[in-house]
Amino acid sequence: MTQSVDVAIIGGGIIGNTVAYFLAKEGLSVAILEAAKIASGSTKAAAGMLGAHSEFTGNSAFYSFAKESQYLYERIRPEVEKLSGIAFEHTKGGILQFNHQKGEPIHFKGKHILPEVIRRSIPNVNVPQDGGFLFTEDIHIHPIKTCYAFSYAARALGVSIYENTPVFSIDKDVIQTPSFELQANHIVITAGIESRSLLPLHLSGVKGQCMKLEAPGVTLPYTLFYEGTYMLQRVDGTLVVGATMELDDSEGITADGQESLALIAESFLHGSSQFKVLDRWYGFRPKTIDDLPYIGLIPNSTNVYVATGHFRNGILLAPATAKLIKDFILKNDISEEFLTAFNPGRGIATYQYN
């Protein structure tokens, strides 16, 4: 028997669950179809940094979008935590971006911190001679707990969530799964690199390995960040170190990857590679042709949308992505800047229904 909803979301990571929450708030009936478990894909490999400034690369659309997402997190966090009973574990202090060359900060809002000031606040820190730039607005949250918070909040608003439910095909407005058909007026694909199995996307997976360290006596007043690598401290005092950048689609933890993580740890904090390793994990981050996500209506379709390709910024951009998908579906006004920057047509062949 075919079930029916207003919106079907394919993919149960941070993007899919946040989209579901935003749409359910508008009174739409929503279902999430997840091939494995909630937060089991790229979300589990994320650090959770909300680095609108520290991730700035000069693209104004990305910066505007990231700032909007930071704002949305602050605005909706109390309600999501209350509905779900799960805290985001947001940690203030900001991101300290190490500056290994003389010159201006990567983003103009960074406050220059001298090496001696950093050393006084973090014993054994391996700080470059030019110090770093502190972005106090760039906090971090726990990615998996935040994903579950949105998921539980969405459930509380009536969203149906089907785990272990892969999608075989999409035929206009009908989705075929192993156990049932689902008819949806709108279909949103948020399945990370697995979106390629449903859409002809130019999308590559960048493997990232991470580790969690026991860190007795260590207190980081802010997250340490340099060229995509980081060391941050969770609420429980453990350190998270990441991430490798591997153009490799092989599954599993590797010796080379763990050696790289030890070097990353030492690059931030002397002696940290000798700390007890509490956990190791990896994931595949979806990368587009120009490092900006694909968000919007698929070309030649009237009801199929995509929201993927967020690369290192899926956690950061989740609320803004959810709002943008909501605006597409509800036919709200959308800025030309976002329409152009995130247009899926940049990286997709002509789409035909199966």
XYZ file of C-alpha atoms in Angstrom:
354
model
C 0.000 0.000 0.000
C 1.328 3.421 -0.936
C 1.739 5.924 1.875
C 1.535 9.666 1.244
C 3.221 12.792 2.673
C 3.769 16.380 1.678
C 7.568 16.022 1.750
C 9.841 12.985 1.681
C 13.455 13.499 2.730
C 16.033 10.940 1.626
C 18.948 10.952 4.083
C 18.961 11.107 7.867
C 22.020 13.166 8.693
C 22.179 16.673 10.147
C 20.870 18.244 6.920
C 17.921 15.883 6.495
C 16.779 16.102 10.106
C 17.079 19.879 10.213
C 15.111 20.208 6.967
C 12.441 17.940 8.461
C 12.223 20.092 11.577
C 11.854 23.332 9.594
C 9.160 21.877 7.318
C 7.215 20.286 10.170
C 7.172 23.675 11.891
C 5.244 24.912 8.844
C 2.584 22.241 9.314
C 3.693 19.978 6.449
C 3.586 16.196 6.761
C 7.152 14.892 6.453
C 8.913 11.528 6.308
C 12.659 10.826 6.504
C 14.042 7.742 4.739
C 17.499 6.759 6.019
C 19.389 3.811 4.528
C 21.178 3.046 7.801
C 20.849 4.859 11.133
C 20.300 8.527 11.925
C 23.633 10.436 11.972
C 25.575 7.432 10.661
C 27.052 9.120 7.577
C 29.216 12.237 7.250
C 27.558 13.740 10.341
C 29.383 11.299 12.614
C 32.751 12.437 11.235
C 32.113 16.131 11.771
C 33.691 18.245 14.492
C 30.692 20.532 14.906
C 32.458 23.850 14.421
C 30.218 26.757 13.464
C 33.059 28.533 11.713
C 31.472 31.184 9.537
C 34.586 33.349 9.845
C 37.335 30.756 10.217
C 36.076 28.866 7.132
C 35.783 32.065 5.079
C 37.506 31.744 1.689
C 36.460 34.992 0.059
C 33.065 33.924 -1.291
C 30.470 36.444 -0.136
C 27.519 34.094 -0.679
C 29.112 31.451 1.538
C 29.827 34.004 4.259
C 26.280 35.418 4.180
C 24.831 31.916 4.251
C 27.102 30.792 7.086
C 26.329 33.887 9.166
C 22.601 33.306 8.656
C 23.084 29.728 9.845
C 24.935 30.853 12.970
C 22.053 33.205 13.740
C 19.456 30.494 13.164
C 21.253 28.136 15.548
C 21.048 30.705 18.319
C 17.401 31.480 17.590
C 16.069 27.913 17.399
C 18.378 26.064 19.806
C 16.231 26.600 22.942
C 13.107 25.228 21.298
C 14.866 22.261 19.663
C 16.541 21.323 22.936
C 13.239 21.617 24.799
C 11.296 19.543 22.262
C 13.967 16.862 22.054
C 15.351 16.822 25.585
C 18.853 16.772 24.036
C 21.413 19.557 24.475
C 23.546 20.713 21.551
C 26.509 21.011 23.975
C 27.498 24.332 22.459
C 30.851 25.508 23.733
C 31.801 29.162 23.703
C 35.270 30.651 23.483
C 35.588 30.893 19.739
C 37.985 29.466 17.166
C 41.633 30.477 17.232
C 42.982 30.227 13.718
C 46.730 29.855 13.708
C 48.527 32.261 11.436
C 51.656 30.692 9.996
C 52.517 33.630 7.760
C 52.764 37.336 8.307
C 49.882 39.351 6.976
C 46.243 40.071 7.452
C 43.761 37.641 9.023
C 41.888 35.410 6.609
C 38.741 37.211 7.669
C 38.627 40.841 8.788
C 36.672 40.058 11.978
C 39.503 38.095 13.528
C 41.225 39.534 16.593
C 44.988 39.082 16.506
C 46.324 37.186 19.542
C 50.064 37.314 20.246
C 52.005 34.061 20.775
C 52.897 34.892 24.382
C 49.222 35.473 25.225
C 48.296 32.101 23.742
C 51.101 30.352 25.639
C 49.926 31.809 28.927
C 46.410 30.461 28.397
C 47.407 27.047 26.961
C 50.506 25.369 28.426
C 52.486 23.322 25.858
C 50.719 24.931 22.927
C 52.663 24.737 19.665
C 51.884 28.257 18.540
C 53.367 29.790 15.355
C 55.576 32.844 15.695
C 52.853 35.153 14.391
C 50.233 33.910 16.837
C 46.673 33.563 15.631
C 43.347 35.238 14.989
C 40.438 34.658 17.335
C 36.858 34.511 16.026
C 34.690 34.644 19.124
C 31.432 34.053 17.233
C 32.651 30.707 15.871
C 31.639 28.317 18.641
C 31.271 24.536 18.338
C 28.523 22.040 19.123
C 28.356 18.262 19.411
C 27.415 17.116 15.875
C 25.779 13.777 16.669
C 23.845 15.076 19.679
C 22.697 18.087 17.665
C 21.549 15.838 14.831
C 19.590 13.705 17.281
C 18.151 16.837 18.874
C 16.722 17.919 15.506
C 15.563 14.363 14.821
C 13.713 14.003 18.127
C 12.262 17.508 17.793
C 11.046 16.632 14.288
C 9.420 13.469 15.645
C 7.695 15.557 18.312
C 6.236 17.660 15.506
C 4.871 14.587 13.718
C 7.695 13.645 11.337
C 7.890 9.930 10.482
C 11.439 8.552 10.449
C 12.267 5.275 8.730
C 15.750 3.950 9.490
C 17.321 1.026 7.599
C 15.187 2.017 4.632
C 17.216 2.510 1.453
C 15.588 4.105 -1.577
C 15.668 2.030 -4.757
C 14.182 4.533 -7.160
C 12.205 7.738 -7.641
C 9.476 7.805 -10.294
C 8.014 11.307 -10.466
C 6.385 11.595 -7.025
C 6.686 7.945 -5.932
C 9.634 6.611 -3.944
C 10.275 2.879 -3.923
C 11.818 1.262 -0.831
C 12.270 -2.466 -0.035
C 9.113 -2.583 2.074
C 6.757 0.128 0.855
C 6.070 2.899 -1.632
C 5.901 6.505 -0.530
C 4.122 9.179 -2.522
C 5.326 12.725 -1.882
C 4.431 16.083 -3.344
C 8.035 17.154 -2.796
C 11.200 15.032 -2.539
C 14.390 16.343 -0.931
C 17.617 14.374 -1.345
C 20.043 15.003 1.529
C 22.040 11.772 1.441
C 25.584 13.147 1.277
C 27.785 11.344 -1.240
C 25.116 8.644 -1.486
C 22.996 11.216 -3.303
C 24.977 10.147 -6.375
C 23.049 6.873 -6.463
C 19.829 8.801 -7.129
C 21.081 11.819 -9.076
C 23.814 12.275 -11.709
C 25.771 14.643 -9.459
C 29.373 15.705 -9.841
C 30.207 14.902 -6.241
C 33.276 13.329 -4.674
C 33.822 11.879 -1.218
C 36.756 13.138 0.846
C 37.592 10.707 3.615
C 38.307 12.186 7.023
C 39.684 10.266 9.992
C 39.404 11.641 13.519
C 40.227 10.633 17.071
C 39.197 11.462 20.624
C 41.853 11.798 23.331
C 41.806 11.668 27.074
C 43.368 14.941 28.192
C 43.893 15.136 31.971
C 44.784 18.626 33.104
C 44.294 20.203 29.666
C 41.939 23.137 29.220
C 41.462 24.740 25.823
C 39.791 28.154 26.093
C 39.041 27.995 22.363
C 39.172 25.631 19.414
C 42.533 25.504 17.618
C 42.274 25.559 13.832
C 44.679 25.590 10.894
C 43.954 24.842 7.217
C 41.125 22.414 7.839
C 42.743 20.660 10.820
C 41.619 21.254 14.379
C 41.793 20.391 18.039
C 38.755 21.101 20.176
C 37.576 20.206 23.660
C 34.206 18.661 24.393
C 32.132 19.432 27.476
C 33.425 16.242 29.123
C 37.047 17.432 28.803
C 38.100 15.089 26.003
C 39.939 16.414 22.955
C 38.802 15.808 19.386
C 41.530 15.916 16.747
C 40.919 15.927 13.014
C 40.672 15.596 10.274
C 42.620 13.933 7.529
C 41.800 14.872 3.946
C 41.975 11.728 1.837
C 40.796 11.315 -1.745
C 40.134 7.701 -0.959
C 36.843 5.813 -1.039
C 38.070 2.822 0.962
C 36.283 2.007 4.191
C 37.993 1.797 7.556
C 40.613 3.329 9.840
C 44.134 3.250 8.410
C 47.584 3.325 9.993
C 48.608 6.221 7.735
C 45.543 8.165 8.739
C 46.180 7.666 12.437
C 49.809 8.683 12.005
C 48.609 11.866 10.322
C 46.272 12.536 13.248
C 49.130 12.159 15.710
C 51.086 14.757 13.724
C 48.042 17.068 13.672
C 47.703 16.731 17.442
C 51.377 17.584 17.984
C 51.107 20.548 15.616
C 48.694 22.086 18.100
C 49.794 20.761 21.502
C 53.184 19.320 22.460
C 52.861 15.824 23.902
C 49.221 15.333 22.916
C 50.051 12.457 20.561
C 50.934 10.469 23.706
C 47.491 10.941 25.286
C 45.277 7.877 25.571
C 43.118 7.415 22.478
C 39.495 6.864 23.521
C 37.946 6.541 20.085
C 38.736 6.603 16.378
C 36.313 7.106 13.508
C 36.027 8.237 9.917
C 33.502 9.495 7.414
C 33.179 10.756 3.856
C 32.529 14.447 3.313
C 30.667 15.298 0.082
C 32.639 17.739 -2.078
C 31.222 19.614 -5.073
C 32.956 20.993 -8.156
C 33.546 24.381 -6.486
C 33.269 23.569 -2.745
C 29.872 25.250 -2.445
C 26.886 23.000 -1.709
C 24.162 22.059 -4.159
C 20.874 23.337 -2.729
C 17.691 23.717 -4.700
C 15.388 22.312 -7.344
C 16.909 19.778 -9.718
C 16.944 20.978 -13.352
C 14.028 19.626 -15.413
C 12.136 18.638 -12.276
C 9.176 20.269 -10.593
C 9.327 18.483 -7.240
C 12.787 17.000 -6.616
C 15.261 19.048 -4.599
C 18.798 18.355 -3.447
C 20.756 19.593 -0.448
C 24.207 18.062 -0.374
C 27.880 18.790 -1.015
C 28.487 20.783 2.168
C 32.011 19.321 2.480
C 33.458 20.375 5.880
C 30.513 22.634 6.708
C 27.448 20.420 6.972
C 26.929 21.140 10.659
C 27.536 24.855 10.237
C 25.178 25.236 7.273
C 22.344 22.907 8.359
C 19.812 25.521 9.583
C 20.383 27.895 6.657
C 20.095 24.966 4.241
C 16.851 23.864 5.901
C 15.432 27.375 5.654
C 16.413 27.605 1.985
C 14.730 24.280 1.142
C 11.662 25.416 3.096
C 11.587 28.649 1.092
C 11.790 26.704 -2.190
C 8.912 24.423 -1.220
C 6.723 27.222 0.151
C 7.632 29.480 -2.796
C 9.007 32.211 -0.545
C 11.340 34.885 -1.864
C 14.964 33.744 -2.181
C 17.946 36.002 -2.756
C 19.526 35.875 -6.200
C 22.898 35.471 -4.505
C 21.866 32.133 -2.959
C 19.997 30.985 -6.068
C 23.133 31.448 -8.154
C 25.767 30.268 -5.697
C 24.037 27.019 -4.686
C 22.243 26.186 -7.949
C 22.407 22.379 -8.421
C 22.655 22.937 -12.157
C 26.350 23.684 -11.640
C 27.077 20.033 -11.034
C 24.362 17.834 -12.463
C 23.639 16.301 -15.822
C 20.134 16.595 -17.262
C 17.851 14.847 -14.796
C 15.340 12.303 -16.010
C 12.885 10.373 -13.860
C 13.663 6.687 -13.584
